[in-house]
């Protein structure tokens, strides 16, 4: 009998189709996007030249700097979202010769290795992934092999692999974690293409049929498919949730609100995990610029390209190590023909490890960067828009935080230590796309200023602008309104609100990651837990609670002073900062609610 | 995907736009009225310039 998991009831769920591309919506987005940037430029000019409160420059300057940084991020994000142009999907190849340059390979069926990496995940969970992988179909003869890469060295896992008739690969240590695990497996396999799956990645039968066609272009190195979490809680309709709490009046009120605003769900996707915005919008729209990057699970790699990355990194490492290293390269390239060459090459290789995937917390993006930097070979990466596998989302705030910290820390580490934006090799468009990613993580710095600004005003009467008059709104309102309308059309078909507030609310994670990178602390990469972790998560959200508490207190203080002694406050200032504070509170409350969230089954006990 | 469904996804943007416009209009009205009371004369049509900082008592 099959094991029962919390996600078993969701097995029948199917992923949503990719967003439909509408040229007319895209044209509206272009008009609004440009108008938004122009309005933003006018606003920023006015902020710097006419609005600064010179009585409080210590406050006014940091805020206007924060706004400028955010505006720069807006330009980058607009460029990222500019257009959708998918790579043309081609028929699956019947022979490897269709995927390589002429004369590079013999005529034979394509060979594919599917790797399922695991460390401590439950064996029965991995078995589900194995069974789904066994269902993968292909319209031509193919050499398809499944391997479980077990860094936990578990006899029970080996047993499962034997029962399922798939390969089992383990090693004696855990050097390099996932990247090291993959390297070990690559040394023991030889498929032309590699499908990367995490322990919980359940590939669909169509994954190869739909993606191998891209590799008919011999320059395509990696195809990333969207990650889809099929276990996201659907939540309850507002009318049902309120009806259960307060009876008929609540139900009627909920129904009335839904009649005006459309369906509202409470408890839906509590950790804002839905990756549709990232894959279907952000990554997909990097296709026109050959700038989509690999995200690990659900990606298909050309082995030759992966080895290219390894050799490039290897050669770089050796060339950096000076004369001795150059001598090693000569040996490795076989330029000296001495009897002990084999031994010398072997020794050099031992000292400078050949690592197909860099031992880094963000090995996926790192590998893509190396591919994109090669201006001679001009490797391509593709974001395939259709979901081709399903996987599990983090089920608690700790797992979510670990995952986000890894993303932020890894990206910032690359930004500060191996920045592709300034290094040679990439096109301008690729640099802009990578900068967009890095800039978004730096955004925590200015987001913190945006969170504190209304609090400062409401406690002190010190405003960052000279006054909340028509002049201020005449410059700010067109920009703010156009910004909303532009991104409404730019992300038409998806709700941008949750992503936006999650970005604002996750500021402590990005700040922590930034601090760790600046101090030169290594970002460790523990496995993101696949099962719900027990515990109290209030400790993880204290900064968000502090922002909520301070904002509420500041608002109460401001209102009290305004309506009693005046105290230098203005009603306009109170309303403007109160609404700003309310926006911040709503954003923070998503994370605080997530700390208390429990699956329905647990909550009902 | 239907227009109606897409519009539902877009509602947060539209709500924010409505709040911004209403709040902006209310705040400008209040602040202009305050200025009018303080200066003792009506605000001219083009009177968008700030005449005092909010820190001034």
mmCIF file with all atom_site columns, N, CA, C and O in Angstrom, chain A residues 55 261-263 463 466-469 471 473 477 480 484 488 492-495 497 568 570-572 575-576 579, chain B residues 3 6 8-17 20 23-24 27-28 30-31 48-50 52-55:
data_model
loop_
_atom_site.group_PDB
_atom_site.id
_atom_site.type_symbol
_atom_site.label_atom_id
_atom_site.label_alt_id
_atom_site.label_comp_id
_atom_site.label_asym_id
_atom_site.label_entity_id
_atom_site.label_seq_id
_atom_site.pdbx_PDB_ins_code
_atom_site.Cartn_x
_atom_site.Cartn_y
_atom_site.Cartn_z
_atom_site.occupancy
_atom_site.B_iso_or_equiv
_atom_site.pdbx_formal_charge
_atom_site.auth_seq_id
_atom_site.auth_comp_id
_atom_site.auth_asym_id
_atom_site.auth_atom_id
_atom_site.pdbx_PDB_model_num
ATOM 1   N N  . UNK A 1 55  ? 15.569  71.243 7.034   1.00 0.00 ? 55  UNK A N  1
ATOM 2   C CA . UNK A 1 55  ? 15.637  71.246 8.498   1.00 0.00 ? 55  UNK A CA 1
ATOM 3   C C  . UNK A 1 55  ? 15.941  69.857 9.045   1.00 0.00 ? 55  UNK A C  1
ATOM 4   O O  . UNK A 1 55  ? 16.210  69.704 10.239  1.00 0.00 ? 55  UNK A O  1
ATOM 5   N N  . UNK A 1 261 ? -15.515 42.651 -4.958  1.00 0.00 ? 261 UNK A N  1
ATOM 6   C CA . UNK A 1 261 ? -14.091 42.524 -5.309  1.00 0.00 ? 261 UNK A CA 1
ATOM 7   C C  . UNK A 1 261 ? -13.715 41.192 -5.955  1.00 0.00 ? 261 UNK A C  1
ATOM 8   O O  . UNK A 1 261 ? -12.571 40.994 -6.334  1.00 0.00 ? 261 UNK A O  1
ATOM 9   N N  . UNK A 1 262 ? -14.655 40.276 -6.052  1.00 0.00 ? 262 UNK A N  1
ATOM 10  C CA . UNK A 1 262 ? -14.320 38.962 -6.600  1.00 0.00 ? 262 UNK A CA 1
ATOM 11  C C  . UNK A 1 262 ? -13.917 38.009 -5.485  1.00 0.00 ? 262 UNK A C  1
ATOM 12  O O  . UNK A 1 262 ? -13.809 38.393 -4.317  1.00 0.00 ? 262 UNK A O  1
ATOM 13  N N  . UNK A 1 263 ? -13.630 36.767 -5.871  1.00 0.00 ? 263 UNK A N  1
ATOM 14  C CA . UNK A 1 263 ? -13.339 35.724 -4.877  1.00 0.00 ? 263 UNK A CA 1
ATOM 15  C C  . UNK A 1 263 ? -12.123 36.086 -4.018  1.00 0.00 ? 263 UNK A C  1
ATOM 16  O O  . UNK A 1 263 ? -11.086 36.487 -4.529  1.00 0.00 ? 263 UNK A O  1
ATOM 17  N N  . UNK A 1 463 ? 9.128   65.684 8.791   1.00 0.00 ? 463 UNK A N  1
ATOM 18  C CA . UNK A 1 463 ? 8.737   65.086 7.508   1.00 0.00 ? 463 UNK A CA 1
ATOM 19  C C  . UNK A 1 463 ? 9.913   65.114 6.557   1.00 0.00 ? 463 UNK A C  1
ATOM 20  O O  . UNK A 1 463 ? 10.711  66.057 6.578   1.00 0.00 ? 463 UNK A O  1
ATOM 21  N N  . UNK A 1 466 ? 9.032   68.898 2.288   1.00 0.00 ? 466 UNK A N  1
ATOM 22  C CA . UNK A 1 466 ? 8.788   70.192 2.928   1.00 0.00 ? 466 UNK A CA 1
ATOM 23  C C  . UNK A 1 466 ? 7.359   70.317 3.416   1.00 0.00 ? 466 UNK A C  1
ATOM 24  O O  . UNK A 1 466 ? 7.092   70.897 4.464   1.00 0.00 ? 466 UNK A O  1
ATOM 25  N N  . UNK A 1 467 ? 6.408   69.804 2.659   1.00 0.00 ? 467 UNK A N  1
ATOM 26  C CA . UNK A 1 467 ? 5.011   69.829 3.101   1.00 0.00 ? 467 UNK A CA 1
ATOM 27  C C  . UNK A 1 467 ? 4.198   68.884 2.232   1.00 0.00 ? 467 UNK A C  1
ATOM 28  O O  . UNK A 1 467 ? 4.551   68.606 1.090   1.00 0.00 ? 467 UNK A O  1
ATOM 29  N N  . UNK A 1 468 ? 3.104   68.381 2.793   1.00 0.00 ? 468 UNK A N  1
ATOM 30  C CA . UNK A 1 468 ? 2.217   67.500 2.031   1.00 0.00 ? 468 UNK A CA 1
ATOM 31  C C  . UNK A 1 468 ? 1.176   68.334 1.288   1.00 0.00 ? 468 UNK A C  1
ATOM 32  O O  . UNK A 1 468 ? -0.009  68.250 1.543   1.00 0.00 ? 468 UNK A O  1
ATOM 33  N N  . UNK A 1 469 ? 1.661   69.175 0.424   1.00 0.00 ? 469 UNK A N  1
ATOM 34  C CA . UNK A 1 469 ? 0.757   70.061 -0.312  1.00 0.00 ? 469 UNK A CA 1
ATOM 35  C C  . UNK A 1 469 ? 0.469   69.489 -1.694  1.00 0.00 ? 469 UNK A C  1
ATOM 36  O O  . UNK A 1 469 ? 0.952   68.416 -2.051  1.00 0.00 ? 469 UNK A O  1
ATOM 37  N N  . UNK A 1 471 ? 1.709   70.377 -4.349  1.00 0.00 ? 471 UNK A N  1
ATOM 38  C CA . UNK A 1 471 ? 2.945   70.231 -5.087  1.00 0.00 ? 471 UNK A CA 1
ATOM 39  C C  . UNK A 1 471 ? 3.499   68.809 -4.960  1.00 0.00 ? 471 UNK A C  1
ATOM 40  O O  . UNK A 1 471 ? 3.923   68.186 -5.942  1.00 0.00 ? 471 UNK A O  1
ATOM 41  N N  . UNK A 1 473 ? 1.796   66.059 -4.115  1.00 0.00 ? 473 UNK A N  1
ATOM 42  C CA . UNK A 1 473 ? 0.933   65.070 -4.752  1.00 0.00 ? 473 UNK A CA 1
ATOM 43  C C  . UNK A 1 473 ? 0.919   65.209 -6.274  1.00 0.00 ? 473 UNK A C  1
ATOM 44  O O  . UNK A 1 473 ? 0.747   64.217 -6.980  1.00 0.00 ? 473 UNK A O  1
ATOM 45  N N  . UNK A 1 477 ? 1.670   61.535 -7.118  1.00 0.00 ? 477 UNK A N  1
ATOM 46  C CA . UNK A 1 477 ? 0.496   60.732 -7.503  1.00 0.00 ? 477 UNK A CA 1
ATOM 47  C C  . UNK A 1 477 ? 0.572   60.157 -8.918  1.00 0.00 ? 477 UNK A C  1
ATOM 48  O O  . UNK A 1 477 ? 0.314   58.957 -9.105  1.00 0.00 ? 477 UNK A O  1
ATOM 49  N N  . UNK A 1 480 ? 2.896   57.203 -8.751  1.00 0.00 ? 480 UNK A N  1
ATOM 50  C CA . UNK A 1 480 ? 2.390   56.051 -7.990  1.00 0.00 ? 480 UNK A CA 1
ATOM 51  C C  . UNK A 1 480 ? 1.238   55.357 -8.716  1.00 0.00 ? 480 UNK A C  1
ATOM 52  O O  . UNK A 1 480 ? 1.155   54.128 -8.756  1.00 0.00 ? 480 UNK A O  1
ATOM 53  N N  . UNK A 1 484 ? 1.245   51.478 -10.484 1.00 0.00 ? 484 UNK A N  1
ATOM 54  C CA . UNK A 1 484 ? 0.283   50.390 -10.256 1.00 0.00 ? 484 UNK A CA 1
ATOM 55  C C  . UNK A 1 484 ? -0.317  49.905 -11.574 1.00 0.00 ? 484 UNK A C  1
ATOM 56  O O  . UNK A 1 484 ? -0.406  48.703 -11.827 1.00 0.00 ? 484 UNK A O  1
ATOM 57  N N  . UNK A 1 488 ? 0.204   46.322 -13.362 1.00 0.00 ? 488 UNK A N  1
ATOM 58  C CA . UNK A 1 488 ? -1.025  45.534 -13.528 1.00 0.00 ? 488 UNK A CA 1
ATOM 59  C C  . UNK A 1 488 ? -1.049  44.939 -14.938 1.00 0.00 ? 488 UNK A C  1
ATOM 60  O O  . UNK A 1 488 ? -1.337  43.752 -15.117 1.00 0.00 ? 488 UNK A O  1
ATOM 61  N N  . UNK A 1 492 ? -0.159  41.044 -16.333 1.00 0.00 ? 492 UNK A N  1
ATOM 62  C CA . UNK A 1 492 ? -1.580  40.725 -16.568 1.00 0.00 ? 492 UNK A CA 1
ATOM 63  C C  . UNK A 1 492 ? -1.810  39.213 -16.523 1.00 0.00 ? 492 UNK A C  1
ATOM 64  O O  . UNK A 1 492 ? -1.135  38.442 -17.214 1.00 0.00 ? 492 UNK A O  1
ATOM 65  N N  . UNK A 1 493 ? -2.757  38.808 -15.680 1.00 0.00 ? 493 UNK A N  1
ATOM 66  C CA . UNK A 1 493 ? -3.038  37.372 -15.545 1.00 0.00 ? 493 UNK A CA 1
ATOM 67  C C  . UNK A 1 493 ? -2.534  36.808 -14.233 1.00 0.00 ? 493 UNK A C  1
ATOM 68  O O  . UNK A 1 493 ? -2.897  35.704 -13.844 1.00 0.00 ? 493 UNK A O  1
ATOM 69  N N  . UNK A 1 494 ? -1.678  37.572 -13.554 1.00 0.00 ? 494 UNK A N  1
ATOM 70  C CA . UNK A 1 494 ? -1.177  37.132 -12.249 1.00 0.00 ? 494 UNK A CA 1
ATOM 71  C C  . UNK A 1 494 ? -1.416  38.239 -11.233 1.00 0.00 ? 494 UNK A C  1
ATOM 72  O O  . UNK A 1 494 ? -1.432  39.417 -11.592 1.00 0.00 ? 494 UNK A O  1
ATOM 73  N N  . UNK A 1 495 ? -1.568  37.841 -9.981  1.00 0.00 ? 495 UNK A N  1
ATOM 74  C CA . UNK A 1 495 ? -1.729  38.842 -8.930  1.00 0.00 ? 495 UNK A CA 1
ATOM 75  C C  . UNK A 1 495 ? -0.360  39.235 -8.403  1.00 0.00 ? 495 UNK A C  1
ATOM 76  O O  . UNK A 1 495 ? 0.410   38.371 -7.970  1.00 0.00 ? 495 UNK A O  1
ATOM 77  N N  . UNK A 1 497 ? 0.192   41.441 -5.936  1.00 0.00 ? 497 UNK A N  1
ATOM 78  C CA . UNK A 1 497 ? 0.178   42.014 -4.588  1.00 0.00 ? 497 UNK A CA 1
ATOM 79  C C  . UNK A 1 497 ? 0.996   41.182 -3.600  1.00 0.00 ? 497 UNK A C  1
ATOM 80  O O  . UNK A 1 497 ? 1.834   41.710 -2.885  1.00 0.00 ? 497 UNK A O  1
ATOM 81  N N  . UNK A 1 568 ? 2.500   70.481 16.173  1.00 0.00 ? 568 UNK A N  1
ATOM 82  C CA . UNK A 1 568 ? 3.228   70.606 14.903  1.00 0.00 ? 568 UNK A CA 1
ATOM 83  C C  . UNK A 1 568 ? 2.777   69.623 13.844  1.00 0.00 ? 568 UNK A C  1
ATOM 84  O O  . UNK A 1 568 ? 3.270   69.651 12.718  1.00 0.00 ? 568 UNK A O  1
ATOM 85  N N  . UNK A 1 570 ? 0.148   67.829 11.132  1.00 0.00 ? 570 UNK A N  1
ATOM 86  C CA . UNK A 1 570 ? -0.952  68.261 10.277  1.00 0.00 ? 570 UNK A CA 1
ATOM 87  C C  . UNK A 1 570 ? -1.813  67.042 9.980   1.00 0.00 ? 570 UNK A C  1
ATOM 88  O O  . UNK A 1 570 ? -1.317  65.904 9.970   1.00 0.00 ? 570 UNK A O  1
ATOM 89  N N  . UNK A 1 571 ? -3.089  67.297 9.712   1.00 0.00 ? 571 UNK A N  1
ATOM 90  C CA . UNK A 1 571 ? -3.989  66.187 9.413   1.00 0.00 ? 571 UNK A CA 1
ATOM 91  C C  . UNK A 1 571 ? -3.563  65.488 8.110   1.00 0.00 ? 571 UNK A C  1
ATOM 92  O O  . UNK A 1 571 ? -3.603  64.260 7.998   1.00 0.00 ? 571 UNK A O  1
ATOM 93  N N  . UNK A 1 572 ? -3.122  66.285 7.160   1.00 0.00 ? 572 UNK A N  1
ATOM 94  C CA . UNK A 1 572 ? -2.648  65.708 5.889   1.00 0.00 ? 572 UNK A CA 1
ATOM 95  C C  . UNK A 1 572 ? -1.457  64.783 6.119   1.00 0.00 ? 572 UNK A C  1
ATOM 96  O O  . UNK A 1 572 ? -1.375  63.697 5.552   1.00 0.00 ? 572 UNK A O  1
ATOM 97  N N  . UNK A 1 575 ? -2.687  61.534 7.703   1.00 0.00 ? 575 UNK A N  1
ATOM 98  C CA . UNK A 1 575 ? -3.349  60.624 6.752   1.00 0.00 ? 575 UNK A CA 1
ATOM 99  C C  . UNK A 1 575 ? -2.318  59.997 5.811   1.00 0.00 ? 575 UNK A C  1
ATOM 100 O O  . UNK A 1 575 ? -2.309  58.776 5.604   1.00 0.00 ? 575 UNK A O  1
ATOM 101 N N  . UNK A 1 576 ? -1.442  60.823 5.276   1.00 0.00 ? 576 UNK A N  1
ATOM 102 C CA . UNK A 1 576 ? -0.453  60.303 4.318   1.00 0.00 ? 576 UNK A CA 1
ATOM 103 C C  . UNK A 1 576 ? 0.433   59.250 4.970   1.00 0.00 ? 576 UNK A C  1
ATOM 104 O O  . UNK A 1 576 ? 0.618   58.147 4.443   1.00 0.00 ? 576 UNK A O  1
ATOM 105 N N  . UNK A 1 579 ? -1.561  56.044 6.060   1.00 0.00 ? 579 UNK A N  1
ATOM 106 C CA . UNK A 1 579 ? -1.803  55.089 4.966   1.00 0.00 ? 579 UNK A CA 1
ATOM 107 C C  . UNK A 1 579 ? -0.526  54.359 4.569   1.00 0.00 ? 579 UNK A C  1
ATOM 108 O O  . UNK A 1 579 ? -0.528  53.166 4.277   1.00 0.00 ? 579 UNK A O  1
ATOM 109 N N  . UNK B 2 3   ? -11.192 37.672 -19.278 1.00 0.00 ? 3   UNK B N  1
ATOM 110 C CA . UNK B 2 3   ? -10.861 39.037 -18.860 1.00 0.00 ? 3   UNK B CA 1
ATOM 111 C C  . UNK B 2 3   ? -11.264 39.244 -17.395 1.00 0.00 ? 3   UNK B C  1
ATOM 112 O O  . UNK B 2 3   ? -10.535 39.855 -16.622 1.00 0.00 ? 3   UNK B O  1
ATOM 113 N N  . UNK B 2 6   ? -8.743  37.691 -15.119 1.00 0.00 ? 6   UNK B N  1
ATOM 114 C CA . UNK B 2 6   ? -7.526  38.518 -15.082 1.00 0.00 ? 6   UNK B CA 1
ATOM 115 C C  . UNK B 2 6   ? -7.741  39.794 -14.265 1.00 0.00 ? 6   UNK B C  1
ATOM 116 O O  . UNK B 2 6   ? -6.853  40.239 -13.543 1.00 0.00 ? 6   UNK B O  1
ATOM 117 N N  . UNK B 2 8   ? -9.707  40.082 -11.790 1.00 0.00 ? 8   UNK B N  1
ATOM 118 C CA . UNK B 2 8   ? -9.704  39.721 -10.365 1.00 0.00 ? 8   UNK B CA 1
ATOM 119 C C  . UNK B 2 8   ? -8.261  39.690 -9.852  1.00 0.00 ? 8   UNK B C  1
ATOM 120 O O  . UNK B 2 8   ? -7.972  40.142 -8.748  1.00 0.00 ? 8   UNK B O  1
ATOM 121 N N  . UNK B 2 9   ? -7.359  39.177 -10.657 1.00 0.00 ? 9   UNK B N  1
ATOM 122 C CA . UNK B 2 9   ? -5.941  39.177 -10.256 1.00 0.00 ? 9   UNK B CA 1
ATOM 123 C C  . UNK B 2 9   ? -5.406  40.603 -10.142 1.00 0.00 ? 9   UNK B C  1
ATOM 124 O O  . UNK B 2 9   ? -4.458  40.853 -9.398  1.00 0.00 ? 9   UNK B O  1
ATOM 125 N N  . UNK B 2 10  ? -6.012  41.503 -10.910 1.00 0.00 ? 10  UNK B N  1
ATOM 126 C CA . UNK B 2 10  ? -5.499  42.882 -10.959 1.00 0.00 ? 10  UNK B CA 1
ATOM 127 C C  . UNK B 2 10  ? -6.132  43.778 -9.900  1.00 0.00 ? 10  UNK B C  1
ATOM 128 O O  . UNK B 2 10  ? -5.774  44.944 -9.793  1.00 0.00 ? 10  UNK B O  1
ATOM 129 N N  . UNK B 2 11  ? -7.030  43.226 -9.104  1.00 0.00 ? 11  UNK B N  1
ATOM 130 C CA . UNK B 2 11  ? -7.828  44.111 -8.231  1.00 0.00 ? 11  UNK B CA 1
ATOM 131 C C  . UNK B 2 11  ? -6.976  44.853 -7.199  1.00 0.00 ? 11  UNK B C  1
ATOM 132 O O  . UNK B 2 11  ? -7.303  45.971 -6.839  1.00 0.00 ? 11  UNK B O  1
ATOM 133 N N  . UNK B 2 12  ? -5.890  44.217 -6.732  1.00 0.00 ? 12  UNK B N  1
ATOM 134 C CA . UNK B 2 12  ? -5.089  44.914 -5.717  1.00 0.00 ? 12  UNK B CA 1
ATOM 135 C C  . UNK B 2 12  ? -4.528  46.212 -6.291  1.00 0.00 ? 12  UNK B C  1
ATOM 136 O O  . UNK B 2 12  ? -4.477  47.236 -5.604  1.00 0.00 ? 12  UNK B O  1
ATOM 137 N N  . UNK B 2 13  ? -4.116  46.158 -7.554  1.00 0.00 ? 13  UNK B N  1
ATOM 138 C CA . UNK B 2 13  ? -3.579  47.368 -8.190  1.00 0.00 ? 13  UNK B CA 1
ATOM 139 C C  . UNK B 2 13  ? -4.660  48.439 -8.283  1.00 0.00 ? 13  UNK B C  1
ATOM 140 O O  . UNK B 2 13  ? -4.413  49.615 -8.005  1.00 0.00 ? 13  UNK B O  1
ATOM 141 N N  . UNK B 2 14  ? -5.864  48.014 -8.670  1.00 0.00 ? 14  UNK B N  1
ATOM 142 C CA . UNK B 2 14  ? -6.946  48.995 -8.849  1.00 0.00 ? 14  UNK B CA 1
ATOM 143 C C  . UNK B 2 14  ? -7.377  49.591 -7.513  1.00 0.00 ? 14  UNK B C  1
ATOM 144 O O  . UNK B 2 14  ? -7.675  50.789 -7.421  1.00 0.00 ? 14  UNK B O  1
ATOM 145 N N  . UNK B 2 15  ? -7.403  48.748 -6.472  1.00 0.00 ? 15  UNK B N  1
ATOM 146 C CA . UNK B 2 15  ? -7.774  49.254 -5.139  1.00 0.00 ? 15  UNK B CA 1
ATOM 147 C C  . UNK B 2 15  ? -6.745  50.284 -4.673  1.00 0.00 ? 15  UNK B C  1
ATOM 148 O O  . UNK B 2 15  ? -7.088  51.349 -4.154  1.00 0.00 ? 15  UNK B O  1
ATOM 149 N N  . UNK B 2 16  ? -5.471  49.959 -4.884  1.00 0.00 ? 16  UNK B N  1
ATOM 150 C CA . UNK B 2 16  ? -4.411  50.898 -4.466  1.00 0.00 ? 16  UNK B CA 1
ATOM 151 C C  . UNK B 2 16  ? -4.526  52.213 -5.241  1.00 0.00 ? 16  UNK B C  1
ATOM 152 O O  . UNK B 2 16  ? -4.381  53.301 -4.660  1.00 0.00 ? 16  UNK B O  1
ATOM 153 N N  . UNK B 2 17  ? -4.817  52.122 -6.515  1.00 0.00 ? 17  UNK B N  1
ATOM 154 C CA . UNK B 2 17  ? -4.984  53.340 -7.320  1.00 0.00 ? 17  UNK B CA 1
ATOM 155 C C  . UNK B 2 17  ? -6.117  54.189 -6.755  1.00 0.00 ? 17  UNK B C  1
ATOM 156 O O  . UNK B 2 17  ? -5.986  55.415 -6.582  1.00 0.00 ? 17  UNK B O  1
ATOM 157 N N  . UNK B 2 20  ? -5.060  55.783 -3.483  1.00 0.00 ? 20  UNK B N  1
ATOM 158 C CA . UNK B 2 20  ? -4.093  56.864 -3.715  1.00 0.00 ? 20  UNK B CA 1
ATOM 159 C C  . UNK B 2 20  ? -4.798  58.142 -4.185  1.00 0.00 ? 20  UNK B C  1
ATOM 160 O O  . UNK B 2 20  ? -4.521  59.241 -3.681  1.00 0.00 ? 20  UNK B O  1
ATOM 161 N N  . UNK B 2 23  ? -7.165  59.496 -1.303  1.00 0.00 ? 23  UNK B N  1
ATOM 162 C CA . UNK B 2 23  ? -6.376  60.037 -0.188  1.00 0.00 ? 23  UNK B CA 1
ATOM 163 C C  . UNK B 2 23  ? -5.636  61.301 -0.628  1.00 0.00 ? 23  UNK B C  1
ATOM 164 O O  . UNK B 2 23  ? -5.586  62.298 0.119   1.00 0.00 ? 23  UNK B O  1
ATOM 165 N N  . UNK B 2 24  ? -5.088  61.285 -1.833  1.00 0.00 ? 24  UNK B N  1
ATOM 166 C CA . UNK B 2 24  ? -4.373  62.460 -2.337  1.00 0.00 ? 24  UNK B CA 1
ATOM 167 C C  . UNK B 2 24  ? -5.286  63.667 -2.400  1.00 0.00 ? 24  UNK B C  1
ATOM 168 O O  . UNK B 2 24  ? -4.912  64.762 -1.951  1.00 0.00 ? 24  UNK B O  1
ATOM 169 N N  . UNK B 2 27  ? -6.159  64.856 1.185   1.00 0.00 ? 27  UNK B N  1
ATOM 170 C CA . UNK B 2 27  ? -5.031  65.499 1.881   1.00 0.00 ? 27  UNK B CA 1
ATOM 171 C C  . UNK B 2 27  ? -4.758  66.899 1.293   1.00 0.00 ? 27  UNK B C  1
ATOM 172 O O  . UNK B 2 27  ? -4.566  67.868 2.040   1.00 0.00 ? 27  UNK B O  1
ATOM 173 N N  . UNK B 2 28  ? -4.778  66.998 -0.014  1.00 0.00 ? 28  UNK B N  1
ATOM 174 C CA . UNK B 2 28  ? -4.523  68.302 -0.644  1.00 0.00 ? 28  UNK B CA 1
ATOM 175 C C  . UNK B 2 28  ? -5.608  69.294 -0.210  1.00 0.00 ? 28  UNK B C  1
ATOM 176 O O  . UNK B 2 28  ? -5.310  70.464 0.113   1.00 0.00 ? 28  UNK B O  1
ATOM 177 N N  . UNK B 2 30  ? -7.393  69.272 2.545   1.00 0.00 ? 30  UNK B N  1
ATOM 178 C CA . UNK B 2 30  ? -7.188  69.640 3.961   1.00 0.00 ? 30  UNK B CA 1
ATOM 179 C C  . UNK B 2 30  ? -6.019  70.606 4.105   1.00 0.00 ? 30  UNK B C  1
ATOM 180 O O  . UNK B 2 30  ? -6.115  71.636 4.786   1.00 0.00 ? 30  UNK B O  1
ATOM 181 N N  . UNK B 2 31  ? -4.922  70.272 3.468   1.00 0.00 ? 31  UNK B N  1
ATOM 182 C CA . UNK B 2 31  ? -3.722  71.108 3.605   1.00 0.00 ? 31  UNK B CA 1
ATOM 183 C C  . UNK B 2 31  ? -3.935  72.504 3.008   1.00 0.00 ? 31  UNK B C  1
ATOM 184 O O  . UNK B 2 31  ? -3.498  73.503 3.584   1.00 0.00 ? 31  UNK B O  1
ATOM 185 N N  . UNK B 2 48  ? 0.692   75.689 -5.680  1.00 0.00 ? 48  UNK B N  1
ATOM 186 C CA . UNK B 2 48  ? 1.119   74.354 -5.287  1.00 0.00 ? 48  UNK B CA 1
ATOM 187 C C  . UNK B 2 48  ? 2.359   74.374 -4.410  1.00 0.00 ? 48  UNK B C  1
ATOM 188 O O  . UNK B 2 48  ? 2.693   73.412 -3.771  1.00 0.00 ? 48  UNK B O  1
ATOM 189 N N  . UNK B 2 49  ? 3.061   75.536 -4.391  1.00 0.00 ? 49  UNK B N  1
ATOM 190 C CA . UNK B 2 49  ? 4.304   75.592 -3.631  1.00 0.00 ? 49  UNK B CA 1
ATOM 191 C C  . UNK B 2 49  ? 4.046   75.528 -2.129  1.00 0.00 ? 49  UNK B C  1
ATOM 192 O O  . UNK B 2 49  ? 3.094   76.117 -1.624  1.00 0.00 ? 49  UNK B O  1
ATOM 193 N N  . UNK B 2 50  ? 4.888   74.853 -1.450  1.00 0.00 ? 50  UNK B N  1
ATOM 194 C CA . UNK B 2 50  ? 4.777   74.809 0.004   1.00 0.00 ? 50  UNK B CA 1
ATOM 195 C C  . UNK B 2 50  ? 5.153   76.170 0.570   1.00 0.00 ? 50  UNK B C  1
ATOM 196 O O  . UNK B 2 50  ? 6.102   76.780 0.110   1.00 0.00 ? 50  UNK B O  1
ATOM 197 N N  . UNK B 2 52  ? 5.375   76.619 3.994   1.00 0.00 ? 52  UNK B N  1
ATOM 198 C CA . UNK B 2 52  ? 6.048   76.403 5.273   1.00 0.00 ? 52  UNK B CA 1
ATOM 199 C C  . UNK B 2 52  ? 6.465   74.941 5.362   1.00 0.00 ? 52  UNK B C  1
ATOM 200 O O  . UNK B 2 52  ? 5.933   74.088 4.653   1.00 0.00 ? 52  UNK B O  1
ATOM 201 N N  . UNK B 2 53  ? 7.412   74.696 6.188   1.00 0.00 ? 53  UNK B N  1
ATOM 202 C CA . UNK B 2 53  ? 7.762   73.291 6.406   1.00 0.00 ? 53  UNK B CA 1
ATOM 203 C C  . UNK B 2 53  ? 6.899   72.774 7.535   1.00 0.00 ? 53  UNK B C  1
ATOM 204 O O  . UNK B 2 53  ? 6.440   73.535 8.387   1.00 0.00 ? 53  UNK B O  1
ATOM 205 N N  . UNK B 2 54  ? 6.687   71.507 7.547   1.00 0.00 ? 54  UNK B N  1
ATOM 206 C CA . UNK B 2 54  ? 5.797   70.950 8.575   1.00 0.00 ? 54  UNK B CA 1
ATOM 207 C C  . UNK B 2 54  ? 6.428   70.984 9.955   1.00 0.00 ? 54  UNK B C  1
ATOM 208 O O  . UNK B 2 54  ? 5.768   70.761 10.948  1.00 0.00 ? 54  UNK B O  1
ATOM 209 N N  . UNK B 2 55  ? 7.726   71.241 9.985   1.00 0.00 ? 55  UNK B N  1
ATOM 210 C CA . UNK B 2 55  ? 8.362   71.278 11.303  1.00 0.00 ? 55  UNK B CA 1
ATOM 211 C C  . UNK B 2 55  ? 8.186   72.641 11.967  1.00 0.00 ? 55  UNK B C  1
ATOM 212 O O  . UNK B 2 55  ? 8.430   72.778 13.158  1.00 0.00 ? 55  UNK B O  1
#
